Amino acid sequence: MARSKTVARTQKTVIEMPLTTKVATGTPYQLDPTQVERAAKALVSHMKKHVEEKDEKAAVKNLADDEDEAEDSDQPIFLSVSTKKHVSDSNRLKPTKIPLPHAIIPNDVRVCIFTKDPQRAYKDLVASDAFPATLREKVVRVLGVEKLKKRYKSFEQKRALLAEFDVFMVDDRVIKIVAEFLGKTFYQSKAKRPVPIRLTAGAYVDKTAKKDNKVSQNVVGTPQGVAKEIETALNSTYLSMSASANTSIRVGTLAMTAQQLTENTSAVVAAIIPKHIAQGWRNVRSLHLKGPATKALPIWLAEELWTDDAQVLDQPYKNKHLVEGKTTERKRKWEEWEEEMLDDEELAAKIAQQEVKKAKKEKNSEKKSISREKRKALKDAALSGVQTPLIAG
């Protein structure tokens, strides 16, 4: 109860200012950084307070405390986007990489990369002197498709692979093959879904050959080009627009400051709304910040619930294409066809049953219905029978 009161007070503090900001020129809507920072500060404060209360309730401390604290500080913070209309364009539903000003992936991650065969070429690329040493420490494993299929056939082996590494990346040329093989073990959740990268980055590719699908499948990028791809992937968040009116995208962690969360949120909003939401800001209903198990704090709300003023009608809606009596006509034809299939005795029994139902219905109707004159007469008779006044003077 105390926690819900805290959240309620937090929400009340956050929504003191108007959440819809319009400008005179340019886009009719914009995000207010002050409101975002206020919501981020309140959300982080609430989540940290909940973590402290959880630690106080733990009576016995064990050796896993440090690990638990690290997990608490890595709790994700999401931006929730609600639209007025469903996002139905299939081109907008592809996962998109969005660079962030402040990385949400920690530095001490263990990275596994799924590559096109032969894997030796990419292992040598990572091991070369031209590849950054700091990045080489993070790339722990390079697995080709053939070896992946041989070593990780069973469900248990795939689960063990999933638990062994923090981040998975995949060569964009074999992403479909890898996704089909790994299945729901990796793709049921978005937490460790393999991130597509270009392992041909830095290599020269003839554009005409690329259009004709004649690009050599064994093209290997340069150490500098591939390293830049991996660094960009580690410093980005990934958007998978669902075919609905709601979607969430990770914009930070609990360890970040309110200012860092504000900058990340602004960068994500600037990338999503113009490119991935049809009609842009006009189709956005609300933007919220939330944690994994917290209420959503509003940072932007639309004034109207429609995308076009033509959708607002002055009179009740009338469907011109609605044909009155169509259902009744269909039912009548169906009953006629049924009667044709019956013999004389069955038809007579059905007609008699219908007559009984009709008579019973009329009788009940007579009992229920009383005319206005009769009702007035009954009321006057009841009042005249009362000898004493109903209300004492």
Short mmCIF file of C-alpha atoms in Angstrom, two decimals, residues 135-392:
data_model
loop_
_atom_site.label_atom_id
_atom_site.label_comp_id
_atom_site.label_asym_id
_atom_site.label_seq_id
_atom_site.Cartn_x
_atom_site.Cartn_y
_atom_site.Cartn_z
CA LEU A 135 37.13 -4.56 -28.34
CA ARG A 136 38.96 -7.88 -28.85
CA GLU A 137 38.61 -8.56 -25.12
CA LYS A 138 34.83 -8.31 -25.41
CA VAL A 139 34.50 -10.59 -28.49
CA VAL A 140 34.97 -13.91 -26.72
CA ARG A 141 33.54 -16.28 -29.34
CA VAL A 142 33.20 -16.39 -33.14
CA LEU A 143 30.94 -19.20 -34.40
CA GLY A 144 30.27 -20.14 -38.01
CA VAL A 145 26.86 -21.47 -39.05
CA GLU A 146 28.16 -25.00 -39.70
CA LYS A 147 29.82 -25.32 -36.28
CA LEU A 148 26.81 -23.75 -34.59
CA LYS A 149 24.52 -26.43 -36.05
CA LYS A 150 26.91 -29.26 -35.09
CA ARG A 151 27.62 -28.24 -31.49
CA TYR A 152 24.26 -26.84 -30.38
CA LYS A 153 21.59 -29.19 -31.64
CA SER A 154 19.57 -29.85 -28.49
CA PHE A 155 17.41 -27.42 -26.55
CA GLU A 156 19.67 -27.74 -23.46
CA GLN A 157 22.79 -26.89 -25.48
CA LYS A 158 21.12 -23.78 -26.90
CA ARG A 159 20.05 -22.72 -23.40
CA ALA A 160 23.62 -23.16 -22.16
CA LEU A 161 24.91 -21.01 -25.05
CA LEU A 162 22.33 -18.33 -24.26
CA ALA A 163 23.46 -18.19 -20.61
CA GLU A 164 27.19 -18.15 -21.46
CA PHE A 165 27.30 -14.74 -23.20
CA ASP A 166 25.81 -11.30 -22.53
CA VAL A 167 25.41 -10.06 -26.12
CA PHE A 168 24.96 -11.96 -29.39
CA MET A 169 25.62 -10.54 -32.85
CA VAL A 170 24.97 -12.12 -36.23
CA ASP A 171 26.23 -11.54 -39.76
CA ASP A 172 23.34 -9.91 -41.64
CA ARG A 173 23.89 -12.34 -44.55
CA VAL A 174 22.95 -15.39 -42.43
CA ILE A 175 20.47 -13.83 -40.01
CA LYS A 176 17.54 -15.85 -41.39
CA ILE A 177 19.42 -19.17 -41.17
CA VAL A 178 20.58 -18.46 -37.61
CA ALA A 179 17.11 -17.32 -36.49
CA GLU A 180 15.46 -20.48 -37.84
CA PHE A 181 18.05 -22.71 -36.14
CA LEU A 182 18.11 -20.99 -32.73
CA GLY A 183 14.31 -20.68 -32.65
CA LYS A 184 12.35 -19.56 -29.62
CA THR A 185 15.28 -20.25 -27.27
CA PHE A 186 16.84 -16.98 -28.43
CA TYR A 187 13.95 -15.16 -30.12
CA GLN A 188 11.11 -15.69 -27.66
CA SER A 189 12.47 -12.80 -25.58
CA LYS A 190 14.08 -9.54 -26.73
CA ALA A 191 16.70 -9.61 -23.95
CA LYS A 192 19.44 -11.46 -25.86
CA ARG A 193 18.12 -11.53 -29.40
CA PRO A 194 21.12 -11.55 -31.82
CA VAL A 195 21.93 -8.11 -33.17
CA PRO A 196 22.52 -7.93 -36.96
CA ILE A 197 25.86 -6.39 -38.04
CA ARG A 198 27.70 -6.06 -41.36
CA LEU A 199 30.85 -8.20 -41.36
CA THR A 200 31.62 -6.89 -44.86
CA ALA A 201 32.11 -3.33 -43.51
CA GLY A 202 35.16 -1.64 -45.00
CA ALA A 203 35.46 -4.05 -47.95
CA TYR A 204 34.88 -2.80 -51.48
CA VAL A 205 31.69 -4.18 -53.03
CA ASP A 206 30.70 -3.40 -56.61
CA LYS A 207 27.24 -1.78 -56.52
CA THR A 208 26.20 -3.21 -59.89
CA ALA A 209 27.17 -6.71 -58.77
CA LYS A 210 25.25 -6.17 -55.55
CA LYS A 211 22.09 -5.25 -57.48
CA ASP A 212 22.41 -8.40 -59.59
CA ASN A 213 23.00 -10.54 -56.45
CA LYS A 214 26.43 -11.50 -57.76
CA VAL A 215 28.35 -10.35 -54.68
CA SER A 216 30.85 -12.92 -53.49
CA GLN A 217 29.45 -14.59 -50.39
CA ASN A 218 32.94 -14.83 -48.86
CA VAL A 219 33.63 -11.08 -48.68
CA VAL A 220 35.32 -10.20 -45.40
CA GLY A 221 35.40 -6.63 -44.12
CA THR A 222 38.41 -4.77 -42.81
CA PRO A 223 39.34 -4.88 -39.09
CA GLN A 224 38.59 -1.16 -38.76
CA GLY A 225 35.21 -1.44 -40.54
CA VAL A 226 34.03 -4.47 -38.56
CA ALA A 227 35.25 -2.96 -35.27
CA LYS A 228 33.22 0.18 -35.97
CA GLU A 229 30.12 -1.97 -36.65
CA ILE A 230 30.53 -3.80 -33.33
CA GLU A 231 31.11 -0.57 -31.39
CA THR A 232 28.02 1.02 -32.94
CA ALA A 233 25.97 -2.06 -32.05
CA LEU A 234 27.15 -1.91 -28.43
CA ASN A 235 26.28 1.80 -28.21
CA SER A 236 22.76 1.46 -29.66
CA THR A 237 19.32 0.30 -28.69
CA TYR A 238 17.06 -1.75 -30.97
CA LEU A 239 13.49 -1.08 -31.96
CA SER A 240 11.12 -3.87 -32.99
CA MET A 241 7.81 -2.21 -33.84
CA SER A 242 4.94 -4.55 -33.02
CA ALA A 243 1.88 -4.65 -35.27
CA SER A 244 -0.26 -2.92 -32.66
CA ALA A 245 -0.83 0.48 -31.09
CA ASN A 246 1.78 -0.01 -28.34
CA THR A 247 5.51 -0.69 -28.37
CA SER A 248 8.37 -0.39 -25.86
CA ILE A 249 12.04 0.32 -26.41
CA ARG A 250 14.87 0.24 -23.89
CA VAL A 251 16.37 3.71 -23.34
CA GLY A 252 18.49 3.30 -20.21
CA THR A 253 19.28 1.54 -16.94
CA LEU A 254 18.79 2.34 -13.28
CA ALA A 255 22.49 3.18 -12.94
CA MET A 256 22.07 6.20 -15.25
CA THR A 257 21.38 9.76 -14.14
CA ALA A 258 18.17 11.60 -14.99
CA GLN A 259 20.08 13.79 -17.47
CA GLN A 260 21.47 10.74 -19.30
CA LEU A 261 18.01 9.16 -19.49
CA THR A 262 16.62 12.44 -20.84
CA GLU A 263 19.23 12.61 -23.61
CA ASN A 264 18.71 8.95 -24.56
CA THR A 265 14.93 9.37 -24.60
CA SER A 266 15.13 12.49 -26.79
CA ALA A 267 17.42 10.67 -29.24
CA VAL A 268 15.07 7.67 -29.47
CA VAL A 269 11.95 9.84 -29.93
CA ALA A 270 13.69 11.87 -32.65
CA ALA A 271 14.59 8.64 -34.48
CA ILE A 272 11.30 6.73 -34.07
CA ILE A 273 8.49 9.20 -34.71
CA PRO A 274 9.47 10.63 -38.13
CA LYS A 275 10.67 7.33 -39.63
CA HIS A 276 8.71 4.51 -38.01
CA ILE A 277 5.27 5.91 -37.19
CA ALA A 278 2.90 6.74 -40.04
CA GLN A 279 1.73 10.39 -39.89
CA GLY A 280 4.42 11.14 -37.31
CA TRP A 281 3.39 13.11 -34.23
CA ARG A 282 -0.24 13.25 -35.40
CA ASN A 283 -0.47 9.49 -34.83
CA VAL A 284 1.20 9.51 -31.38
CA ARG A 285 -1.22 9.22 -28.48
CA SER A 286 1.20 9.16 -25.54
CA LEU A 287 4.81 8.66 -24.44
CA HIS A 288 5.68 7.17 -21.04
CA LEU A 289 8.78 6.14 -19.09
CA LYS A 290 8.60 2.98 -17.00
CA GLY A 291 10.63 0.29 -15.28
CA PRO A 292 10.12 -3.50 -15.50
CA ALA A 293 7.57 -3.55 -12.65
CA THR A 294 6.56 0.09 -12.16
CA LYS A 295 3.70 2.26 -13.31
CA ALA A 296 4.28 4.33 -16.44
CA LEU A 297 5.06 8.02 -15.91
CA PRO A 298 3.76 10.29 -18.73
CA ILE A 299 6.17 12.57 -20.56
CA TRP A 300 3.90 13.52 -23.46
CA LEU A 301 0.14 13.21 -24.06
CA ALA A 302 -1.87 14.12 -27.15
CA GLU A 303 -4.69 16.64 -26.86
CA GLU A 304 -6.92 14.83 -29.36
CA LEU A 305 -7.58 11.13 -29.97
CA TRP A 306 -7.83 11.39 -33.76
CA THR A 307 -5.22 11.83 -36.48
CA ASP A 308 -7.38 13.81 -38.93
CA ASP A 309 -9.99 16.50 -38.23
CA ALA A 310 -12.21 14.95 -40.92
CA GLN A 311 -12.71 11.96 -38.60
CA VAL A 312 -14.64 14.15 -36.13
CA LEU A 313 -18.38 14.21 -36.99
CA ASP A 314 -20.99 16.75 -35.87
CA GLN A 315 -23.79 14.15 -36.04
CA PRO A 316 -24.07 10.47 -35.07
CA TYR A 317 -22.40 8.11 -37.52
CA LYS A 318 -24.66 6.46 -40.12
CA ASN A 319 -23.43 3.52 -42.12
CA LYS A 320 -24.59 4.02 -45.72
CA HIS A 321 -23.72 0.44 -46.64
CA LEU A 322 -25.93 -1.07 -43.94
CA VAL A 323 -28.93 -2.81 -45.54
CA GLU A 324 -31.90 -2.82 -43.19
CA GLY A 325 -33.72 -6.14 -42.87
CA LYS A 326 -30.91 -8.13 -44.49
CA THR A 327 -30.54 -10.42 -41.48
CA THR A 328 -34.31 -10.93 -41.23
CA GLU A 329 -34.49 -11.78 -44.94
CA ARG A 330 -31.69 -14.31 -44.62
CA LYS A 331 -33.36 -15.90 -41.57
CA ARG A 332 -36.71 -16.14 -43.40
CA LYS A 333 -35.11 -17.88 -46.41
CA TRP A 334 -33.31 -20.30 -44.12
CA GLU A 335 -36.60 -21.21 -42.34
CA GLU A 336 -38.33 -21.74 -45.71
CA TRP A 337 -35.55 -24.08 -46.82
CA GLU A 338 -35.82 -25.99 -43.52
CA GLU A 339 -39.57 -26.42 -43.94
CA GLU A 340 -39.11 -27.80 -47.45
CA MET A 341 -36.89 -30.54 -46.03
CA LEU A 342 -39.54 -31.69 -43.50
CA ASP A 343 -42.30 -34.21 -44.18
CA ASP A 344 -45.98 -33.37 -43.62
CA GLU A 345 -46.19 -34.63 -40.03
CA GLU A 346 -43.00 -32.86 -38.92
CA LEU A 347 -44.11 -29.66 -40.65
CA ALA A 348 -47.53 -29.78 -38.94
CA ALA A 349 -45.88 -30.35 -35.54
CA LYS A 350 -43.53 -27.42 -36.12
CA ILE A 351 -46.39 -25.11 -37.14
CA ALA A 352 -48.41 -26.14 -34.08
CA GLN A 353 -45.42 -25.48 -31.83
CA GLN A 354 -44.95 -22.04 -33.38
CA GLU A 355 -48.65 -21.24 -32.81
CA VAL A 356 -48.38 -22.24 -29.13
CA LYS A 357 -45.29 -20.02 -28.70
CA LYS A 358 -47.03 -17.13 -30.46
CA ALA A 359 -50.14 -17.42 -28.27
CA LYS A 360 -48.06 -17.63 -25.11
CA LYS A 361 -46.08 -14.56 -26.16
CA GLU A 362 -49.25 -12.55 -26.84
CA LYS A 363 -50.68 -13.56 -23.46
CA ASN A 364 -47.57 -12.47 -21.63
CA SER A 365 -47.57 -9.22 -23.58
CA GLU A 366 -51.18 -8.50 -22.50
CA LYS A 367 -50.27 -9.12 -18.87
CA LYS A 368 -47.28 -6.79 -18.98
CA SER A 369 -48.81 -3.97 -21.01
CA ILE A 370 -51.15 -1.55 -19.19
CA SER A 371 -52.59 1.47 -20.94
CA ARG A 372 -51.96 4.97 -19.59
CA GLU A 373 -55.63 5.52 -18.80
CA LYS A 374 -55.89 2.25 -16.86
CA ARG A 375 -52.73 3.03 -14.90
CA LYS A 376 -54.13 6.49 -13.97
CA ALA A 377 -57.44 4.96 -12.88
CA LEU A 378 -55.68 2.42 -10.65
CA LYS A 379 -53.58 5.19 -9.09
CA ASP A 380 -56.62 7.39 -8.38
CA ALA A 381 -58.48 4.45 -6.83
CA ALA A 382 -55.56 3.67 -4.56
CA LEU A 383 -55.25 7.30 -3.40
CA SER A 384 -58.99 7.64 -2.75
CA GLY A 385 -58.88 4.61 -0.46
CA VAL A 386 -56.43 6.34 1.89
CA GLN A 387 -58.43 7.95 4.73
CA THR A 388 -55.56 9.78 6.45
CA PRO A 389 -53.14 12.21 4.82
CA LEU A 390 -49.87 10.65 3.69
CA ILE A 391 -47.77 13.48 5.18
CA ALA A 392 -48.66 14.89 8.58
#
